[in-house]
Tab-separated table of C-alpha atoms in Angstrom:
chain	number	residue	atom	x	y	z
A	370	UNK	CA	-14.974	-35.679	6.636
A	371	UNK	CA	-11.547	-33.865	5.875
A	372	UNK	CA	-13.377	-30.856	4.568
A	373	UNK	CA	-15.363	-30.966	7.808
A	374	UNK	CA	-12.070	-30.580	9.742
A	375	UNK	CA	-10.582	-28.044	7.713
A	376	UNK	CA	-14.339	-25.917	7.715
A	377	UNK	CA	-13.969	-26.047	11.368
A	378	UNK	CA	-10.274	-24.958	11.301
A	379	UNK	CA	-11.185	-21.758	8.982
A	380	UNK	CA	-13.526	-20.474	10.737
A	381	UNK	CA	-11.602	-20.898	14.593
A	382	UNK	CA	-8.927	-18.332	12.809
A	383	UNK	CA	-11.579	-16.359	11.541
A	384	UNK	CA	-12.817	-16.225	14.820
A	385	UNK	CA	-9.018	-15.512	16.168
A	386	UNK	CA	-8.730	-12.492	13.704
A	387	UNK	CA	-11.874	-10.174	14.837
A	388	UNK	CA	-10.802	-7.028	15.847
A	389	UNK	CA	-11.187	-6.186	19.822
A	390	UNK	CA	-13.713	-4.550	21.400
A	391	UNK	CA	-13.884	-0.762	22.052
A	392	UNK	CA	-12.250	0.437	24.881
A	393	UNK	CA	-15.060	1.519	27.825
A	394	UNK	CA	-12.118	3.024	30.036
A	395	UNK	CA	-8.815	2.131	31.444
A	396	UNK	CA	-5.778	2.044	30.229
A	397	UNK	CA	-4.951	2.603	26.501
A	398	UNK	CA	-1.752	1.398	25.324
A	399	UNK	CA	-0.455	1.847	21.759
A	400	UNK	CA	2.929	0.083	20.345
A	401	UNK	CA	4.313	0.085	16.912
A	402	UNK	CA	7.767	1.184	15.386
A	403	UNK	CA	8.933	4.649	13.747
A	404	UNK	CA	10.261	4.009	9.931
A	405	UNK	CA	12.783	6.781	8.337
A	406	UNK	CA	16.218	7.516	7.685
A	407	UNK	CA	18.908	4.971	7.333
A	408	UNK	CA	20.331	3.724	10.076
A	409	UNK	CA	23.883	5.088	10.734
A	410	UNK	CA	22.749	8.045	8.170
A	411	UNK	CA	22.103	11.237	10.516
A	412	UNK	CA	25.319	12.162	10.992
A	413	UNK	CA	24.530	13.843	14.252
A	414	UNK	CA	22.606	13.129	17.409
A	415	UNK	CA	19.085	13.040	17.015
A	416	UNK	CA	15.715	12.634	19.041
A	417	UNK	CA	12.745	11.542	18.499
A	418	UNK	CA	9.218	11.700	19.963
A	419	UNK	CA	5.767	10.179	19.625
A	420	UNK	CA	2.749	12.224	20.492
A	421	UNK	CA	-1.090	10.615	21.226
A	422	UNK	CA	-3.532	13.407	20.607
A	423	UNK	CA	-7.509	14.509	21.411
A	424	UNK	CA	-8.390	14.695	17.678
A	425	UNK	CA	-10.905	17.093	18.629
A	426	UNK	CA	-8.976	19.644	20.815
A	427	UNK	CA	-5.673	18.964	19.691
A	428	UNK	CA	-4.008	18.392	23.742
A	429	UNK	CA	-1.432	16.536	24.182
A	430	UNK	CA	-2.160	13.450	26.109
A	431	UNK	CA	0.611	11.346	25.821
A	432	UNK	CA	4.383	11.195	24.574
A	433	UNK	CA	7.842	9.431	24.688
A	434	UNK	CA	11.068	10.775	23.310
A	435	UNK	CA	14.177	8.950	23.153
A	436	UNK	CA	17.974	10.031	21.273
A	437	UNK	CA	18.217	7.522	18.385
A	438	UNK	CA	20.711	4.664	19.050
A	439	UNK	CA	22.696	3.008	16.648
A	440	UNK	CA	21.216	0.409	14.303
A	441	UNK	CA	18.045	2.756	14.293
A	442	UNK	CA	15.437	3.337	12.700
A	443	UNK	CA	13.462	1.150	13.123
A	444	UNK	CA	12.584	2.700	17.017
A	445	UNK	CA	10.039	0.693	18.801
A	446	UNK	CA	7.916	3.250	20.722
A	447	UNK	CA	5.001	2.414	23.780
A	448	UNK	CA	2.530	4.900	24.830
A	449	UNK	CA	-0.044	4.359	27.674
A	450	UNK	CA	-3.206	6.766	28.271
A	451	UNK	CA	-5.685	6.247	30.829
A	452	UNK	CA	-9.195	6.518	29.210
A	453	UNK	CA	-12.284	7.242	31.161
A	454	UNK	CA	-15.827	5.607	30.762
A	455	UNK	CA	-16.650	9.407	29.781
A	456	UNK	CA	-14.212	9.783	27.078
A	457	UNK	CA	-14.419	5.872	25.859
A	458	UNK	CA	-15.756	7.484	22.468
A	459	UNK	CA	-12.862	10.403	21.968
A	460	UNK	CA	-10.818	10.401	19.262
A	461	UNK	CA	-7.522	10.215	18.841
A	462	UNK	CA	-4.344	10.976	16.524
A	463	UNK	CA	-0.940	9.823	16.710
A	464	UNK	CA	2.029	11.509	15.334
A	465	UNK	CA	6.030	11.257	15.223
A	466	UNK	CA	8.962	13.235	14.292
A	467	UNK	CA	12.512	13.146	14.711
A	468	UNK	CA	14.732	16.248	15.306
A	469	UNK	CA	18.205	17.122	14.850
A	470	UNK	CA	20.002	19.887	16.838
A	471	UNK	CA	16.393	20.869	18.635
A	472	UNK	CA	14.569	21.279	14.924
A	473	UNK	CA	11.746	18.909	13.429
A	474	UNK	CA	13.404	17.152	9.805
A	475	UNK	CA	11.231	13.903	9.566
A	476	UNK	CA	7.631	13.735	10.413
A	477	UNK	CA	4.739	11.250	10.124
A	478	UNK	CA	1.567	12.106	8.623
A	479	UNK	CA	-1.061	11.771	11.320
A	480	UNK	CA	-2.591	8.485	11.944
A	481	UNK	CA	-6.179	8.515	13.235
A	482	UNK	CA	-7.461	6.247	16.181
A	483	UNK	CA	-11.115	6.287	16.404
A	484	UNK	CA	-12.042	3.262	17.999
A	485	UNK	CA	-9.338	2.075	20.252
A	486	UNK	CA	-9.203	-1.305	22.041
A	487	UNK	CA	-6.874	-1.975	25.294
A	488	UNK	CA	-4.074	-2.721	23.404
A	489	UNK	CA	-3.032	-1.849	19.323
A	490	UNK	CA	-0.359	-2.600	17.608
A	491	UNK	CA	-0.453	-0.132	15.096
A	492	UNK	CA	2.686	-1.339	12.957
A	493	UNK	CA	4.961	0.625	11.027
A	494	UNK	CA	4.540	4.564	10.938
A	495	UNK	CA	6.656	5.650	8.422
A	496	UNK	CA	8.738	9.529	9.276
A	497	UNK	CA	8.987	11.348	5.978
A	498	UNK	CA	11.890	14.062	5.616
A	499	UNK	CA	10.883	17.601	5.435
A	500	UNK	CA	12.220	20.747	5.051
A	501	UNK	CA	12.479	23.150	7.712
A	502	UNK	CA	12.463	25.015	9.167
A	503	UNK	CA	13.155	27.848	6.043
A	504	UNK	CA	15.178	31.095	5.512
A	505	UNK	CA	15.501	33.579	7.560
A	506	UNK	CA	14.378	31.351	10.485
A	507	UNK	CA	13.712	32.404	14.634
A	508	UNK	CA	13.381	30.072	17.613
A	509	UNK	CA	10.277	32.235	19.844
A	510	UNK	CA	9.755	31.690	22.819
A	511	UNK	CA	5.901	31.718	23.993
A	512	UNK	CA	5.536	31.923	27.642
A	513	UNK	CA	7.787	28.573	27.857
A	514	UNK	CA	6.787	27.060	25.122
A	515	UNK	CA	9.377	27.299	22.007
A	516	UNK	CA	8.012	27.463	18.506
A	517	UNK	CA	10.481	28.416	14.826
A	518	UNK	CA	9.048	30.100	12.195
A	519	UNK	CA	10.913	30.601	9.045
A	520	UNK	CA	10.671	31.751	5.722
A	521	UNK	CA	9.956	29.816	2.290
A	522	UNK	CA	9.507	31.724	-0.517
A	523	UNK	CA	6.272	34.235	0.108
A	524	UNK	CA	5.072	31.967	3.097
A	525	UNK	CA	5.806	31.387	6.306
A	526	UNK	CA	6.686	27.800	7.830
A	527	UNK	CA	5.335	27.530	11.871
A	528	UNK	CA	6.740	24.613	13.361
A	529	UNK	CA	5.488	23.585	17.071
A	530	UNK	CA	7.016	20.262	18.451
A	531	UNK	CA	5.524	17.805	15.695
A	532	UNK	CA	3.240	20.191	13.835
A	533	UNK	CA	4.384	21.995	11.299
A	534	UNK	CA	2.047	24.725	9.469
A	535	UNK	CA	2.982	25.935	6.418
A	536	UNK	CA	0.860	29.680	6.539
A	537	UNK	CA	0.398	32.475	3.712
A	538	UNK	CA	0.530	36.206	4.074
A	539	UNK	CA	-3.048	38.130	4.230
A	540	UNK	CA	-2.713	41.116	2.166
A	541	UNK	CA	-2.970	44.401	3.435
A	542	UNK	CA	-2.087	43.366	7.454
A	543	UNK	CA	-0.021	45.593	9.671
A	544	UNK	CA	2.289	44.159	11.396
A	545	UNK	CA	2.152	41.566	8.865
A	546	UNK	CA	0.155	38.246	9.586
A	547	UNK	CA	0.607	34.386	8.315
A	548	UNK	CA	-2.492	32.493	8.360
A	549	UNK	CA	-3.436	28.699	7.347
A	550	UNK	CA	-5.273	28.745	3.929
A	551	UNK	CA	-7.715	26.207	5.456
A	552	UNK	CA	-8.047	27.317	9.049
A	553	UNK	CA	-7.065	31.231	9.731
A	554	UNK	CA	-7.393	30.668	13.294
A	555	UNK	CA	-3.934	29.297	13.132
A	556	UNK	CA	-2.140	32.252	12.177
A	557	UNK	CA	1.401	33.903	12.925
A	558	UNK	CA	1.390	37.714	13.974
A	559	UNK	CA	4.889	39.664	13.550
A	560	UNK	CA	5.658	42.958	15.277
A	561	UNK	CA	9.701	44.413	15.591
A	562	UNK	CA	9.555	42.901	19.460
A	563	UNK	CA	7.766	39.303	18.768
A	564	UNK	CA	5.220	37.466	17.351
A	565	UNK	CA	1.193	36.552	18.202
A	566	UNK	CA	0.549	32.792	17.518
A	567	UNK	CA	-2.368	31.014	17.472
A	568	UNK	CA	-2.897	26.818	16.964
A	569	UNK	CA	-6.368	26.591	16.330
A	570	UNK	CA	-7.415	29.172	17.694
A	571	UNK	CA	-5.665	28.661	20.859
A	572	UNK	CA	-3.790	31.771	21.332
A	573	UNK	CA	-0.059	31.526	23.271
A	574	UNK	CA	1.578	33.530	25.181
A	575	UNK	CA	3.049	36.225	23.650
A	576	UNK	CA	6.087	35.186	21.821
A	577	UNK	CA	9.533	36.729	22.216
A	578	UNK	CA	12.888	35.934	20.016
């Protein structure tokens, strides 16, 4: 009879622990915490920011920044999205980074969400140090939006809020150009006066120092 009981137990948990249904519109909220330096360790101010992404066209569609307080990491972030019935399939990607003095030095690796329920708790995403933004770097500013590009060794480092593209010279280009090995739509274009840039294959505004 115990075994009964204990049957019945097992599978009410099991029950417990299926994962939630897909999302069919609403609103999408995402919690976890960002994992990285020390706390107490920075030395300086620093911010961070957590960005939800269409996986597919790479927009923005929701963030939240905050300056790190003392005792952090960890930083406890929420995001909220509203999803329609139309986009209840999208894709999404999530991705972190923390900045000191207005440049990018720890980011997460992206974490995919393909099937999202109401509410995920997505746990711990770690923010691993990086270095940036290279010698010889420039702040540009593209029609408003700022982006730093900077030198390491024969390549060029592009670094755009949380992205950061780490692009190789095509041979033979005047005014020299920096391209993506795996996607030369995303590409950096330098002239005496500015740059061309280009995030998958969305091309800015031309870009001034």
């Amino acid at each position: 009879m115990a075994w009964r009981v204990a049957l019945a137990a097992a599978l009410a948990l099991a029950g417990c622990a299926q994962p939630l249904p897909p999302l069919q519109g609403g609103l999408l909220r995402i919690e976890g915490r960002l994992e990285g330096p020390a706390p107490g360790s920075l030395g300086v101010p620093a911010q961070w920011v957590v960005e939800l992404r269409d996986a597919e066209g790479d927009r923005v569609l929701a963030e939240q920044r905050g300056t790190v307080a003392a005792g952090q990491p960890p930083i406890p972030f929420v995001l909220t999205h509203e999803v329609t019935a139309a986009a209840a399939a999208q894709r999404y990607t999530l991705r972190a980074a923390l900045q000191l003095q207005g440049q990018v030095r720890w980011l997460s690796e992206p974490r995919a969400i393909e099937t999202p329920a109401a509410r995920l708790d997505i746990g711990s995403l770690p923010l691993l140090p990086i270095t940036h933004p290279g010698g010889f770097a420039s702040t540009l500013d593209c029609g408003g939006q700022r982006v730093t590009v900077g030198y390491l060794g024969e390549q060029l480092r592009l670094s755009v809020g949380t992205q950061v593209h780490d692009l190789v010279a095509v041979r033979g280009s005047t005014p020299p150009r920096f391209e993506r090995a795996d996607d030369p739509s995303t590409f950096v274009q330098l002239d005496e006066h500015g740059a061309m840039v280009s995030l998958r294959g969305r091309l800015l505004a031309r870009c001034s120092r």
